PDB file of C-alpha atoms in Angstrom:
ATOM      1  CA  MET A   1      -7.082  24.402  20.409  1.00 48.00           C
ATOM      2  CA  ALA A   2      -5.713  23.523  17.066  1.00 52.00           C
ATOM      3  CA  PRO A   3      -1.949  24.526  16.541  1.00 54.00           C
ATOM      4  CA  THR A   4      -1.100  27.463  14.674  1.00 63.00           C
ATOM      5  CA  LEU A   5       1.457  26.883  12.003  1.00 64.00           C
ATOM      6  CA  PRO A   6       4.300  29.386  11.357  1.00 68.00           C
ATOM      7  CA  ALA A   7       3.803  31.622   8.317  1.00 69.00           C
ATOM      8  CA  PHE A   8       4.295  30.257   4.837  1.00 72.00           C
ATOM      9  CA  THR A   9       6.887  32.852   3.487  1.00 75.00           C
ATOM     10  CA  LEU A  10       7.412  34.104  -0.049  1.00 76.00           C
ATOM     11  CA  PRO A  11      10.835  32.582  -0.501  1.00 81.00           C
ATOM     12  CA  GLN A  12       9.193  29.142   0.747  1.00 83.00           C
ATOM     13  CA  ALA A  13       6.559  29.753  -2.034  1.00 82.00           C
ATOM     14  CA  VAL A  14       9.100  30.112  -4.515  1.00 84.00           C
ATOM     15  CA  ALA A  15      10.756  26.908  -3.553  1.00 89.00           C
ATOM     16  CA  GLU A  16       7.723  24.916  -3.470  1.00 88.00           C
ATOM     17  CA  THR A  17       6.808  26.106  -6.828  1.00 89.00           C
ATOM     18  CA  PHE A  18      10.246  25.175  -8.222  1.00 92.00           C
ATOM     19  CA  ILE A  19       9.980  21.587  -6.801  1.00 94.00           C
ATOM     20  CA  ILE A  20       6.470  20.928  -7.728  1.00 94.00           C
ATOM     21  CA  GLY A  21       7.125  22.342 -11.255  1.00 93.00           C
ATOM     22  CA  LEU A  22      10.116  19.944 -11.400  1.00 95.00           C
ATOM     23  CA  PHE A  23       7.940  16.871 -10.577  1.00 97.00           C
ATOM     24  CA  TYR A  24       4.859  17.897 -12.613  1.00 96.00           C
ATOM     25  CA  GLY A  25       7.091  17.939 -15.623  1.00 96.00           C
ATOM     26  CA  LEU A  26       8.363  14.428 -14.889  1.00 97.00           C
ATOM     27  CA  TYR A  27       4.486  13.620 -14.584  1.00 98.00           C
ATOM     28  CA  LEU A  28       3.783  15.107 -17.743  1.00 97.00           C
ATOM     29  CA  VAL A  29       6.539  12.806 -19.508  1.00 97.00           C
ATOM     30  CA  THR A  30       4.955   9.587 -18.029  1.00 97.00           C
ATOM     31  CA  ALA A  31       1.232  10.779 -18.915  1.00 97.00           C
ATOM     32  CA  CYS A  32       2.440  11.312 -22.506  1.00 97.00           C
ATOM     33  CA  TYR A  33       4.148   7.827 -22.673  1.00 94.00           C
ATOM     34  CA  ALA A  34       0.932   6.153 -20.929  1.00 94.00           C
ATOM     35  CA  ASN A  35      -1.413   7.967 -23.659  1.00 95.00           C
ATOM     36  CA  ARG A  36       0.863   6.839 -26.261  1.00 94.00           C
ATOM     37  CA  TRP A  37       0.458   3.122 -25.284  1.00 91.00           C
ATOM     38  CA  LEU A  38      -3.141   3.621 -24.501  1.00 91.00           C
ATOM     39  CA  PHE A  39      -4.006   4.645 -28.080  1.00 92.00           C
ATOM     40  CA  PHE A  40      -1.233   3.418 -30.245  1.00 90.00           C
ATOM     41  CA  ALA A  41       0.582   0.042 -30.530  1.00 85.00           C
ATOM     42  CA  GLU A  42       4.252  -0.566 -31.606  1.00 80.00           C
ATOM     43  CA  GLY A  43       5.077   1.430 -34.768  1.00 80.00           C
ATOM     44  CA  TRP A  44       2.429   4.187 -33.904  1.00 86.00           C
ATOM     45  CA  LYS A  45      -0.362   2.387 -35.203  1.00 88.00           C
ATOM     46  CA  LEU A  46      -3.882   3.162 -33.823  1.00 90.00           C
ATOM     47  CA  ARG A  47      -5.032   0.483 -31.583  1.00 86.00           C
ATOM     48  CA  LYS A  48      -8.266  -1.561 -32.681  1.00 86.00           C
ATOM     49  CA  ASN A  49      -9.193  -2.130 -29.186  1.00 85.00           C
ATOM     50  CA  ILE A  50      -8.478   0.715 -26.869  1.00 86.00           C
ATOM     51  CA  HIS A  51      -8.799  -0.033 -23.273  1.00 86.00           C
ATOM     52  CA  TRP A  52     -11.195   2.815 -22.409  1.00 90.00           C
ATOM     53  CA  PHE A  53     -11.502   2.337 -18.838  1.00 90.00           C
ATOM     54  CA  MET A  54      -7.855   2.959 -18.205  1.00 90.00           C
ATOM     55  CA  ALA A  55      -7.744   5.633 -20.939  1.00 93.00           C
ATOM     56  CA  VAL A  56     -10.684   7.607 -19.178  1.00 95.00           C
ATOM     57  CA  THR A  57      -9.155   6.903 -15.703  1.00 95.00           C
ATOM     58  CA  THR A  58      -5.544   8.149 -16.656  1.00 96.00           C
ATOM     59  CA  ASN A  59      -6.792  11.159 -18.436  1.00 97.00           C
ATOM     60  CA  LEU A  60      -9.276  12.046 -15.507  1.00 97.00           C
ATOM     61  CA  LEU A  61      -6.404  11.854 -13.146  1.00 97.00           C
ATOM     62  CA  ALA A  62      -4.500  14.151 -15.386  1.00 97.00           C
ATOM     63  CA  ALA A  63      -7.355  16.799 -15.619  1.00 98.00           C
ATOM     64  CA  MET A  64      -7.647  16.788 -11.599  1.00 97.00           C
ATOM     65  CA  LEU A  65      -3.919  17.012 -11.236  1.00 97.00           C
ATOM     66  CA  LEU A  66      -3.699  19.830 -13.787  1.00 96.00           C
ATOM     67  CA  VAL A  67      -6.236  21.932 -11.838  1.00 96.00           C
ATOM     68  CA  SER A  68      -4.517  21.045  -8.501  1.00 93.00           C
ATOM     69  CA  THR A  69      -0.943  21.914  -9.550  1.00 93.00           C
ATOM     70  CA  ALA A  70      -2.344  25.230 -11.415  1.00 92.00           C
ATOM     71  CA  LEU A  71      -3.587  26.214  -8.043  1.00 90.00           C
ATOM     72  CA  VAL A  72      -0.419  25.321  -6.247  1.00 86.00           C
ATOM     73  CA  LEU A  73       1.694  27.389  -8.715  1.00 85.00           C
ATOM     74  CA  ARG A  74      -0.773  30.230  -8.529  1.00 86.00           C
ATOM     75  CA  ASP A  75      -0.091  30.914  -4.728  1.00 81.00           C
ATOM     76  CA  PRO A  76       3.345  32.574  -5.182  1.00 81.00           C
ATOM     77  CA  ILE A  77       2.126  34.921  -7.777  1.00 83.00           C
ATOM     78  CA  ASP A  78      -0.745  35.906  -5.447  1.00 85.00           C
ATOM     79  CA  GLN A  79       1.524  36.354  -2.748  1.00 80.00           C
ATOM     80  CA  SER A  80       3.843  38.332  -4.814  1.00 82.00           C
ATOM     81  CA  THR A  81       0.967  40.570  -5.744  1.00 85.00           C
ATOM     82  CA  PHE A  82       0.121  40.954  -1.751  1.00 82.00           C
ATOM     83  CA  VAL A  83       3.660  41.961  -1.073  1.00 79.00           C
ATOM     84  CA  GLU A  84       3.737  44.661  -3.811  1.00 81.00           C
ATOM     85  CA  LYS A  85       0.956  46.513  -2.404  1.00 82.00           C
ATOM     86  CA  GLY A  86       2.997  46.988   0.840  1.00 80.00           C
ATOM     87  CA  HIS A  87       2.111  43.995   2.997  1.00 80.00           C
ATOM     88  CA  THR A  88       4.688  41.824   4.444  1.00 76.00           C
ATOM     89  CA  PRO A  89       4.778  38.036   3.135  1.00 68.00           C
ATOM     90  CA  GLU A  90       3.827  36.708   6.468  1.00 68.00           C
ATOM     91  CA  GLU A  91       0.480  38.514   6.398  1.00 73.00           C
ATOM     92  CA  TYR A  92      -0.695  36.850   3.204  1.00 76.00           C
ATOM     93  CA  VAL A  93      -3.459  34.075   3.843  1.00 75.00           C
ATOM     94  CA  ALA A  94      -4.412  31.962   0.860  1.00 75.00           C
ATOM     95  CA  PRO A  95      -8.148  32.119   0.195  1.00 79.00           C
ATOM     96  CA  ASP A  96     -10.168  29.269   1.804  1.00 76.00           C
ATOM     97  CA  TRP A  97     -11.824  28.164  -1.270  1.00 83.00           C
ATOM     98  CA  ASP A  98      -8.207  27.429  -2.741  1.00 84.00           C
ATOM     99  CA  THR A  99      -7.506  25.173   0.095  1.00 83.00           C
ATOM    100  CA  THR A 100     -10.628  23.346  -0.060  1.00 87.00           C
ATOM    101  CA  VAL A 101     -10.390  22.722  -3.708  1.00 90.00           C
ATOM    102  CA  LYS A 102      -6.998  21.536  -3.490  1.00 89.00           C
ATOM    103  CA  CYS A 103      -7.789  19.173  -0.684  1.00 89.00           C
ATOM    104  CA  ILE A 104     -10.803  17.625  -2.429  1.00 93.00           C
ATOM    105  CA  ILE A 105      -8.992  17.170  -5.697  1.00 95.00           C
ATOM    106  CA  ALA A 106      -5.867  15.435  -3.807  1.00 94.00           C
ATOM    107  CA  ASN A 107      -8.535  13.355  -1.972  1.00 95.00           C
ATOM    108  CA  LEU A 108     -10.269  12.460  -5.319  1.00 97.00           C
ATOM    109  CA  ILE A 109      -7.201  11.388  -7.111  1.00 97.00           C
ATOM    110  CA  ALA A 110      -6.244   8.992  -4.313  1.00 96.00           C
ATOM    111  CA  LEU A 111      -9.672   7.568  -4.483  1.00 97.00           C
ATOM    112  CA  VAL A 112      -9.597   6.950  -8.240  1.00 97.00           C
ATOM    113  CA  ALA A 113      -6.261   5.517  -8.049  1.00 95.00           C
ATOM    114  CA  ASP A 114      -7.227   3.290  -4.971  1.00 96.00           C
ATOM    115  CA  ILE A 115     -10.377   1.950  -6.619  1.00 95.00           C
ATOM    116  CA  VAL A 116      -8.431   0.624  -9.668  1.00 93.00           C
ATOM    117  CA  LEU A 117      -6.113  -1.088  -7.189  1.00 93.00           C
ATOM    118  CA  VAL A 118      -9.053  -2.769  -5.446  1.00 94.00           C
ATOM    119  CA  TYR A 119     -10.317  -3.904  -8.889  1.00 91.00           C
ATOM    120  CA  ARG A 120      -7.143  -5.524  -9.730  1.00 88.00           C
ATOM    121  CA  LEU A 121      -7.023  -7.170  -6.327  1.00 90.00           C
ATOM    122  CA  TRP A 122     -10.587  -8.497  -7.060  1.00 91.00           C
ATOM    123  CA  VAL A 123      -9.743  -9.825 -10.560  1.00 87.00           C
ATOM    124  CA  VAL A 124      -6.427 -11.615  -9.584  1.00 86.00           C
ATOM    125  CA  TYR A 125      -8.248 -13.405  -6.705  1.00 87.00           C
ATOM    126  CA  GLY A 126     -10.889 -14.666  -9.238  1.00 84.00           C
ATOM    127  CA  ARG A 127     -13.346 -12.375  -8.666  1.00 88.00           C
ATOM    128  CA  LYS A 128     -14.177 -13.234  -4.895  1.00 90.00           C
ATOM    129  CA  LEU A 129     -15.740 -10.417  -2.920  1.00 92.00           C
ATOM    130  CA  GLY A 130     -14.471 -11.585   0.252  1.00 94.00           C
ATOM    131  CA  VAL A 131     -10.880 -10.560  -0.429  1.00 94.00           C
ATOM    132  CA  VAL A 132     -11.972  -7.042  -1.100  1.00 96.00           C
ATOM    133  CA  TYR A 133     -14.381  -6.179   1.689  1.00 97.00           C
ATOM    134  CA  PHE A 134     -11.552  -4.659   3.934  1.00 97.00           C
ATOM    135  CA  PRO A 135     -10.047  -2.512   1.186  1.00 98.00           C
ATOM    136  CA  ALA A 136     -13.583  -1.558  -0.078  1.00 97.00           C
ATOM    137  CA  PHE A 137     -14.547  -0.591   3.647  1.00 98.00           C
ATOM    138  CA  LEU A 138     -11.468   1.720   3.643  1.00 97.00           C
ATOM    139  CA  TRP A 139     -12.150   3.102   0.434  1.00 98.00           C
ATOM    140  CA  VAL A 140     -15.756   4.022   1.428  1.00 98.00           C
ATOM    141  CA  SER A 141     -14.190   5.457   4.787  1.00 97.00           C
ATOM    142  CA  GLY A 142     -12.150   7.653   2.466  1.00 96.00           C
ATOM    143  CA  ILE A 143     -15.309   8.998   0.873  1.00 97.00           C
ATOM    144  CA  VAL A 144     -16.799   9.651   4.163  1.00 96.00           C
ATOM    145  CA  CYS A 145     -13.611  11.619   5.293  1.00 93.00           C
ATOM    146  CA  THR A 146     -13.623  13.601   1.929  1.00 94.00           C
ATOM    147  CA  VAL A 147     -17.366  14.651   2.543  1.00 94.00           C
ATOM    148  CA  LEU A 148     -16.714  15.458   5.922  1.00 91.00           C
ATOM    149  CA  GLN A 149     -13.611  17.558   5.081  1.00 88.00           C
ATOM    150  CA  GLY A 150     -15.716  19.354   2.398  1.00 88.00           C
ATOM    151  CA  TYR A 151     -18.160  20.230   5.129  1.00 87.00           C
ATOM    152  CA  LEU A 152     -15.623  21.361   7.606  1.00 86.00           C
ATOM    153  CA  GLN A 153     -13.924  23.609   5.323  1.00 83.00           C
ATOM    154  CA  ALA A 154     -17.179  25.095   3.894  1.00 84.00           C
ATOM    155  CA  LYS A 155     -18.663  25.807   7.280  1.00 82.00           C
ATOM    156  CA  HIS A 156     -15.223  27.352   8.515  1.00 77.00           C
ATOM    157  CA  ILE A 157     -15.515  29.927   5.548  1.00 77.00           C
ATOM    158  CA  HIS A 158     -18.743  31.197   6.889  1.00 78.00           C
ATOM    159  CA  ASP A 159     -17.770  30.512  10.458  1.00 77.00           C
ATOM    160  CA  PRO A 160     -14.000  30.775  11.518  1.00 73.00           C
ATOM    161  CA  ASN A 161     -14.642  29.980  15.120  1.00 72.00           C
ATOM    162  CA  PHE A 162     -16.431  26.746  14.016  1.00 65.00           C
ATOM    163  CA  ASP A 163     -15.995  24.351  17.066  1.00 62.00           C
ATOM    164  CA  PRO A 164     -13.744  21.714  15.641  1.00 63.00           C
ATOM    165  CA  TYR A 165     -11.098  24.423  14.718  1.00 57.00           C
ATOM    166  CA  GLN A 166     -11.064  25.388  18.275  1.00 56.00           C
ATOM    167  CA  TRP A 167     -10.661  21.924  20.066  1.00 52.00           C
ATOM    168  CA  ALA A 168      -8.700  20.125  17.577  1.00 55.00           C
ATOM    169  CA  SER A 169      -5.226  19.152  18.457  1.00 55.00           C
ATOM    170  CA  VAL A 170      -3.995  18.611  15.027  1.00 58.00           C
ATOM    171  CA  ASN A 171      -3.212  20.956  12.030  1.00 58.00           C
ATOM    172  CA  MET A 172      -6.355  22.640  10.800  1.00 58.00           C
ATOM    173  CA  ASN A 173      -4.601  25.573   8.895  1.00 62.00           C
ATOM    174  CA  VAL A 174      -3.501  24.021   5.614  1.00 63.00           C
ATOM    175  CA  GLY A 175      -6.665  21.640   5.691  1.00 64.00           C
ATOM    176  CA  PRO A 176      -8.861  20.149   8.573  1.00 64.00           C
ATOM    177  CA  GLY A 177      -6.678  17.397   9.960  1.00 70.00           C
ATOM    178  CA  ILE A 178      -9.314  15.736  11.702  1.00 78.00           C
ATOM    179  CA  ALA A 179     -10.659  14.580   8.456  1.00 81.00           C
ATOM    180  CA  LEU A 180      -7.400  14.316   6.464  1.00 84.00           C
ATOM    181  CA  ILE A 181      -5.427  12.302   8.948  1.00 85.00           C
ATOM    182  CA  PRO A 182      -7.780   9.379   8.937  1.00 90.00           C
ATOM    183  CA  PHE A 183      -8.302   9.757   5.099  1.00 93.00           C
ATOM    184  CA  TRP A 184      -4.554   9.309   4.540  1.00 91.00           C
ATOM    185  CA  GLY A 185      -4.358   6.683   7.113  1.00 92.00           C
ATOM    186  CA  SER A 186      -6.887   4.688   5.520  1.00 95.00           C
ATOM    187  CA  THR A 187      -5.367   5.220   2.115  1.00 94.00           C
ATOM    188  CA  VAL A 188      -1.843   3.883   3.398  1.00 94.00           C
ATOM    189  CA  ILE A 189      -3.442   0.746   5.052  1.00 96.00           C
ATOM    190  CA  LEU A 190      -5.359   0.102   1.806  1.00 97.00           C
ATOM    191  CA  ASN A 191      -2.417   0.134  -0.384  1.00 95.00           C
ATOM    192  CA  ALA A 192      -0.257  -1.765   1.925  1.00 94.00           C
ATOM    193  CA  TYR A 193      -3.112  -4.422   2.321  1.00 96.00           C
ATOM    194  CA  SER A 194      -3.955  -4.490  -1.463  1.00 94.00           C
ATOM    195  CA  THR A 195      -0.407  -4.426  -2.707  1.00 92.00           C
ATOM    196  CA  GLY A 196       0.818  -6.905  -0.278  1.00 92.00           C
ATOM    197  CA  LEU A 197      -1.867  -9.540  -1.195  1.00 93.00           C
ATOM    198  CA  LEU A 198      -1.322  -9.035  -5.137  1.00 90.00           C
ATOM    199  CA  ILE A 199       2.466  -9.717  -4.835  1.00 89.00           C
ATOM    200  CA  TRP A 200       1.808 -12.650  -2.539  1.00 90.00           C
ATOM    201  CA  ARG A 201      -0.590 -14.238  -4.909  1.00 88.00           C
ATOM    202  CA  ILE A 202       1.405 -13.540  -8.085  1.00 84.00           C
ATOM    203  CA  ARG A 203       4.667 -14.814  -6.292  1.00 85.00           C
ATOM    204  CA  GLN A 204       2.813 -18.002  -5.321  1.00 84.00           C
ATOM    205  CA  ALA A 205       1.699 -18.341  -8.986  1.00 79.00           C
ATOM    206  CA  SER A 206       5.058 -17.903 -10.254  1.00 78.00           C
ATOM    207  CA  LYS A 207       6.361 -20.701  -7.947  1.00 78.00           C
ATOM    208  CA  LYS A 208       3.609 -23.185  -9.055  1.00 74.00           C
ATOM    209  CA  GLY A 209       4.275 -22.384 -12.784  1.00 65.00           C
ATOM    210  CA  GLU A 210       6.122 -24.669 -15.001  1.00 64.00           C
ATOM    211  CA  ASN A 211       5.874 -22.986 -18.271  1.00 68.00           C
ATOM    212  CA  VAL A 212       8.988 -20.695 -18.553  1.00 68.00           C
ATOM    213  CA  THR A 213       7.275 -17.995 -20.534  1.00 68.00           C
ATOM    214  CA  VAL A 214       4.409 -17.723 -17.856  1.00 68.00           C
ATOM    215  CA  VAL A 215       6.943 -17.538 -15.062  1.00 74.00           C
ATOM    216  CA  LYS A 216       8.916 -14.619 -16.681  1.00 76.00           C
ATOM    217  CA  GLN A 217       5.757 -12.725 -17.257  1.00 73.00           C
ATOM    218  CA  LEU A 218       4.537 -13.173 -13.698  1.00 76.00           C
ATOM    219  CA  ARG A 219       7.912 -11.997 -12.277  1.00 80.00           C
ATOM    220  CA  HIS A 220       7.949  -9.086 -14.480  1.00 79.00           C
ATOM    221  CA  LEU A 221       4.511  -8.230 -13.235  1.00 80.00           C
ATOM    222  CA  LEU A 222       5.612  -8.644  -9.709  1.00 83.00           C
ATOM    223  CA  ARG A 223       8.714  -6.206 -10.228  1.00 86.00           C
ATOM    224  CA  ILE A 224       6.217  -3.470 -11.663  1.00 84.00           C
ATOM    225  CA  LEU A 225       3.898  -3.976  -8.475  1.00 85.00           C
ATOM    226  CA  MET A 226       6.594  -3.800  -6.214  1.00 87.00           C
ATOM    227  CA  GLU A 227       8.379  -0.805  -7.558  1.00 87.00           C
ATOM    228  CA  SER A 228       5.164   1.342  -8.196  1.00 89.00           C
ATOM    229  CA  GLY A 229       3.645   0.232  -4.877  1.00 88.00           C
ATOM    230  CA  VAL A 230       6.789   1.379  -3.028  1.00 90.00           C
ATOM    231  CA  LEU A 231       6.725   4.649  -4.710  1.00 92.00           C
ATOM    232  CA  TYR A 232       2.957   5.136  -3.981  1.00 92.00           C
ATOM    233  CA  LEU A 233       3.211   4.086  -0.422  1.00 91.00           C
ATOM    234  CA  ALA A 234       6.335   6.184   0.430  1.00 93.00           C
ATOM    235  CA  ILE A 235       4.514   9.335  -0.720  1.00 93.00           C
ATOM    236  CA  SER A 236       1.390   8.528   1.184  1.00 91.00           C
ATOM    237  CA  ILE A 237       3.211   7.613   4.324  1.00 92.00           C
ATOM    238  CA  ALA A 238       5.148  10.922   4.356  1.00 92.00           C
ATOM    239  CA  HIS A 239       1.959  12.630   3.684  1.00 88.00           C
ATOM    240  CA  PHE A 240       0.239  11.114   6.323  1.00 86.00           C
ATOM    241  CA  PHE A 241       2.977  11.771   8.993  1.00 88.00           C
ATOM    242  CA  VAL A 242       3.593  15.386   7.932  1.00 85.00           C
ATOM    243  CA  TRP A 243       0.236  16.271   9.417  1.00 78.00           C
ATOM    244  CA  PHE A 244       1.631  15.745  12.609  1.00 79.00           C
ATOM    245  CA  GLY A 245       4.455  18.111  12.438  1.00 76.00           C
ATOM    246  CA  GLN A 246       4.699  21.811  12.676  1.00 77.00           C
ATOM    247  CA  ASP A 247       6.614  22.643   9.562  1.00 82.00           C
ATOM    248  CA  ASN A 248       4.332  24.510   7.201  1.00 80.00           C
ATOM    249  CA  PHE A 249       6.915  24.421   4.316  1.00 87.00           C
ATOM    250  CA  ALA A 250       6.934  20.532   4.679  1.00 88.00           C
ATOM    251  CA  ILE A 251       3.335  20.350   4.858  1.00 85.00           C
ATOM    252  CA  HIS A 252       2.886  22.473   1.496  1.00 85.00           C
ATOM    253  CA  VAL A 253       5.648  20.669  -0.269  1.00 91.00           C
ATOM    254  CA  ILE A 254       4.586  16.943   0.576  1.00 92.00           C
ATOM    255  CA  GLY A 255       0.963  17.775   0.107  1.00 88.00           C
ATOM    256  CA  GLY A 256       1.871  19.204  -3.506  1.00 89.00           C
ATOM    257  CA  LEU A 257       3.974  16.365  -4.309  1.00 94.00           C
ATOM    258  CA  ASN A 258       1.570  13.653  -3.089  1.00 94.00           C
ATOM    259  CA  SER A 259      -0.881  13.637  -5.942  1.00 95.00           C
ATOM    260  CA  ILE A 260       2.131  13.954  -8.385  1.00 96.00           C
ATOM    261  CA  VAL A 261       3.929  11.069  -7.135  1.00 96.00           C
ATOM    262  CA  MET A 262       0.796   9.099  -6.946  1.00 96.00           C
ATOM    263  CA  THR A 263      -0.043   9.528 -10.690  1.00 97.00           C
ATOM    264  CA  ILE A 264       3.378   8.995 -11.862  1.00 97.00           C
ATOM    265  CA  ALA A 265       3.264   5.523 -10.205  1.00 95.00           C
ATOM    266  CA  PHE A 266      -0.013   4.954 -11.932  1.00 94.00           C
ATOM    267  CA  ASN A 267       1.249   5.754 -15.187  1.00 95.00           C
ATOM    268  CA  LEU A 268       4.554   3.792 -14.791  1.00 93.00           C
ATOM    269  CA  ILE A 269       2.458   0.591 -14.279  1.00 90.00           C
ATOM    270  CA  LEU A 270       0.646   1.245 -17.697  1.00 89.00           C
ATOM    271  CA  ILE A 271       3.910   2.300 -19.495  1.00 90.00           C
ATOM    272  CA  ARG A 272       6.129  -0.614 -18.271  1.00 87.00           C
ATOM    273  CA  THR A 273       3.328  -3.333 -18.982  1.00 82.00           C
ATOM    274  CA  ALA A 274       2.780  -1.883 -22.526  1.00 81.00           C
ATOM    275  CA  GLN A 275       6.457  -1.855 -23.332  1.00 79.00           C
ATOM    276  CA  ASN A 276       6.583  -5.649 -22.265  1.00 74.00           C
ATOM    277  CA  ARG A 277       3.770  -6.327 -24.501  1.00 71.00           C
ATOM    278  CA  ALA A 278       5.707  -4.417 -27.314  1.00 69.00           C
ATOM    279  CA  GLU A 279       8.737  -6.404 -26.880  1.00 64.00           C
ATOM    280  CA  GLY A 280       6.912  -9.599 -27.540  1.00 53.00           C
ATOM    281  CA  GLU A 281       6.690 -10.848 -24.026  1.00 44.00           C
ATOM    282  CA  GLU A 282       3.053 -11.405 -23.836  1.00 45.00           C
ATOM    283  CA  ILE A 283       1.965 -14.682 -22.347  1.00 43.00           C
ATOM    284  CA  LYS A 284       1.275 -17.309 -24.841  1.00 39.00           C
ATOM    285  CA  TYR A 285       0.813 -21.039 -24.961  1.00 32.00           C
ATOM    286  CA  ASP A 286       1.587 -22.847 -28.185  1.00 33.00           C
ATOM    287  CA  GLY A 287       0.894 -19.686 -29.770  1.00 34.00           C
ATOM    288  CA  VAL A 288      -2.561 -19.195 -28.460  1.00 31.00           C
ATOM    289  CA  GLY A 289      -3.303 -16.419 -25.671  1.00 32.00           C
ATOM    290  CA  MET A 290      -4.570 -17.593 -22.548  1.00 31.00           C
ATOM    291  CA  SER A 291      -8.035 -16.076 -21.034  1.00 33.00           C
ATOM    292  CA  ALA A 292      -6.806 -17.700 -17.704  1.00 36.00           C
ATOM    293  CA  MET A 293      -3.794 -19.450 -16.172  1.00 39.00           C
ATOM    294  CA  HIS A 294      -4.795 -22.035 -13.854  1.00 37.00           C
ATOM    295  CA  PHE A 295      -2.386 -23.341 -10.978  1.00 38.00           C
ATOM    296  CA  LYS A 296      -2.678 -26.642  -8.858  1.00 40.00           C
ATOM    297  CA  SER A 297      -3.082 -24.918  -5.684  1.00 40.00           C
ATOM    298  CA  LYS A 298      -6.699 -24.320  -4.083  1.00 35.00           C
ATOM    299  CA  PRO A 299      -7.383 -22.786  -6.832  1.00 34.00           C
ATOM    300  CA  MET A 300      -4.404 -20.755  -7.904  1.00 40.00           C
ATOM    301  CA  MET A 301      -5.702 -18.812 -10.988  1.00 49.00           C
ATOM    302  CA  ILE A 302      -4.611 -15.432 -12.270  1.00 51.00           C
ATOM    303  CA  SER A 303      -7.043 -14.215 -14.896  1.00 40.00           C
ATOM    304  CA  ALA A 304      -5.769 -12.606 -18.064  1.00 49.00           C
ATOM    305  CA  GLU A 305      -8.174  -9.852 -17.092  1.00 50.00           C
ATOM    306  CA  TYR A 306      -5.541  -8.961 -14.484  1.00 51.00           C
ATOM    307  CA  GLN A 307      -2.873  -8.590 -17.317  1.00 55.00           C
ATOM    308  CA  ASN A 308      -5.450  -6.389 -19.145  1.00 54.00           C
ATOM    309  CA  SER A 309      -6.361  -4.298 -16.047  1.00 56.00           C
ATOM    310  CA  LEU A 310      -2.527  -3.281 -15.998  1.00 56.00           C
ATOM    311  CA  ASP A 311      -2.175  -2.982 -19.671  1.00 55.00           C
ATOM    312  CA  THR A 312      -3.314  -0.645 -22.312  1.00 53.00           C
ATOM    313  CA  GLU A 313      -5.251  -2.790 -24.620  1.00 52.00           C
ATOM    314  CA  PRO A 314      -7.819  -5.461 -23.669  1.00 48.00           C
ATOM    315  CA  THR A 315      -7.251  -8.809 -24.997  1.00 43.00           C
ATOM    316  CA  VAL A 316     -10.250 -11.157 -25.774  1.00 39.00           C
ATOM    317  CA  TYR A 317      -9.483 -14.811 -25.903  1.00 35.00           C
ATOM    318  CA  PRO A 318     -11.657 -17.672 -26.621  1.00 35.00           C
ATOM    319  CA  SER A 319     -13.001 -19.404 -23.658  1.00 35.00           C
ATOM    320  CA  SER A 320     -11.673 -22.643 -24.759  1.00 35.00           C
ATOM    321  CA  SER A 321      -8.019 -21.514 -24.622  1.00 36.00           C
ATOM    322  CA  HIS A 322      -7.520 -22.358 -20.868  1.00 38.00           C
ATOM    323  CA  HIS A 323      -4.220 -24.477 -20.150  1.00 35.00           C
ATOM    324  CA  ASN A 324      -2.757 -25.614 -17.034  1.00 34.00           C
ATOM    325  CA  VAL A 325       0.775 -24.563 -16.094  1.00 30.00           C
TER     326      VAL A 325
END
């Protein structure tokens, strides 16, 4: 039978609200900066070519996170109202639909961020499908786990004694652990695998580069990926392992922070790459932008589209502007 977690008390709900509110404020700062660079160039001039894929993705994540955070911050208000009616805080139980919506949104945020990462991996490896088969399998597995999670929670609303909630040996209170644990496990593996391959590819490319400007740009990309990747992986791993514990407060706080930290890491990539462009460090060769950088290994090429996938404005270069580094 699934373990029963200790009650989530009102003081814990207030503490969770403070922590989530603080981090959501940090997220809003990064979201504003990201949109500033998505739609405006240096000097607040509207971009002629807006990277609409990244703009839509960034603001889709913002919309989902807003709904999720609003539901998290709503809990202590409902709990306080419940206590004012003469009940004890320990008797309060959040509505089933509330938990269902929060879990699904958290999964969708991770899936959106993960598919962008898989896309970047595909681009930097010259659009070879072989390199993305494994992360794509993990991503599809995440979708399956999300559907299973939604089914389990919907079924549990109508039948509290639904079988999986009786035989499961992991936490099923905050969300169905038998679906969420494999979901977050697949997310951790996908990010570790994809980020690791990206870092290795760019590092190898920087070693082969002879042009100082190109090498500098690649090393800057490397730092961006490493820092944001560590941030993303840290919260994903924490969220994965917290499900094995019996601390209700930790599960609520880490669960609330998970999506926020993920989207902060996502925005930081956009911000830092755009700032780098504004500082005049965009890759150039004899004054001409490169649509691809070719390296002499088998074959070592990083497409300029990868820079665009990180950046805020798509850059279109003539096909003839290819140079060896």
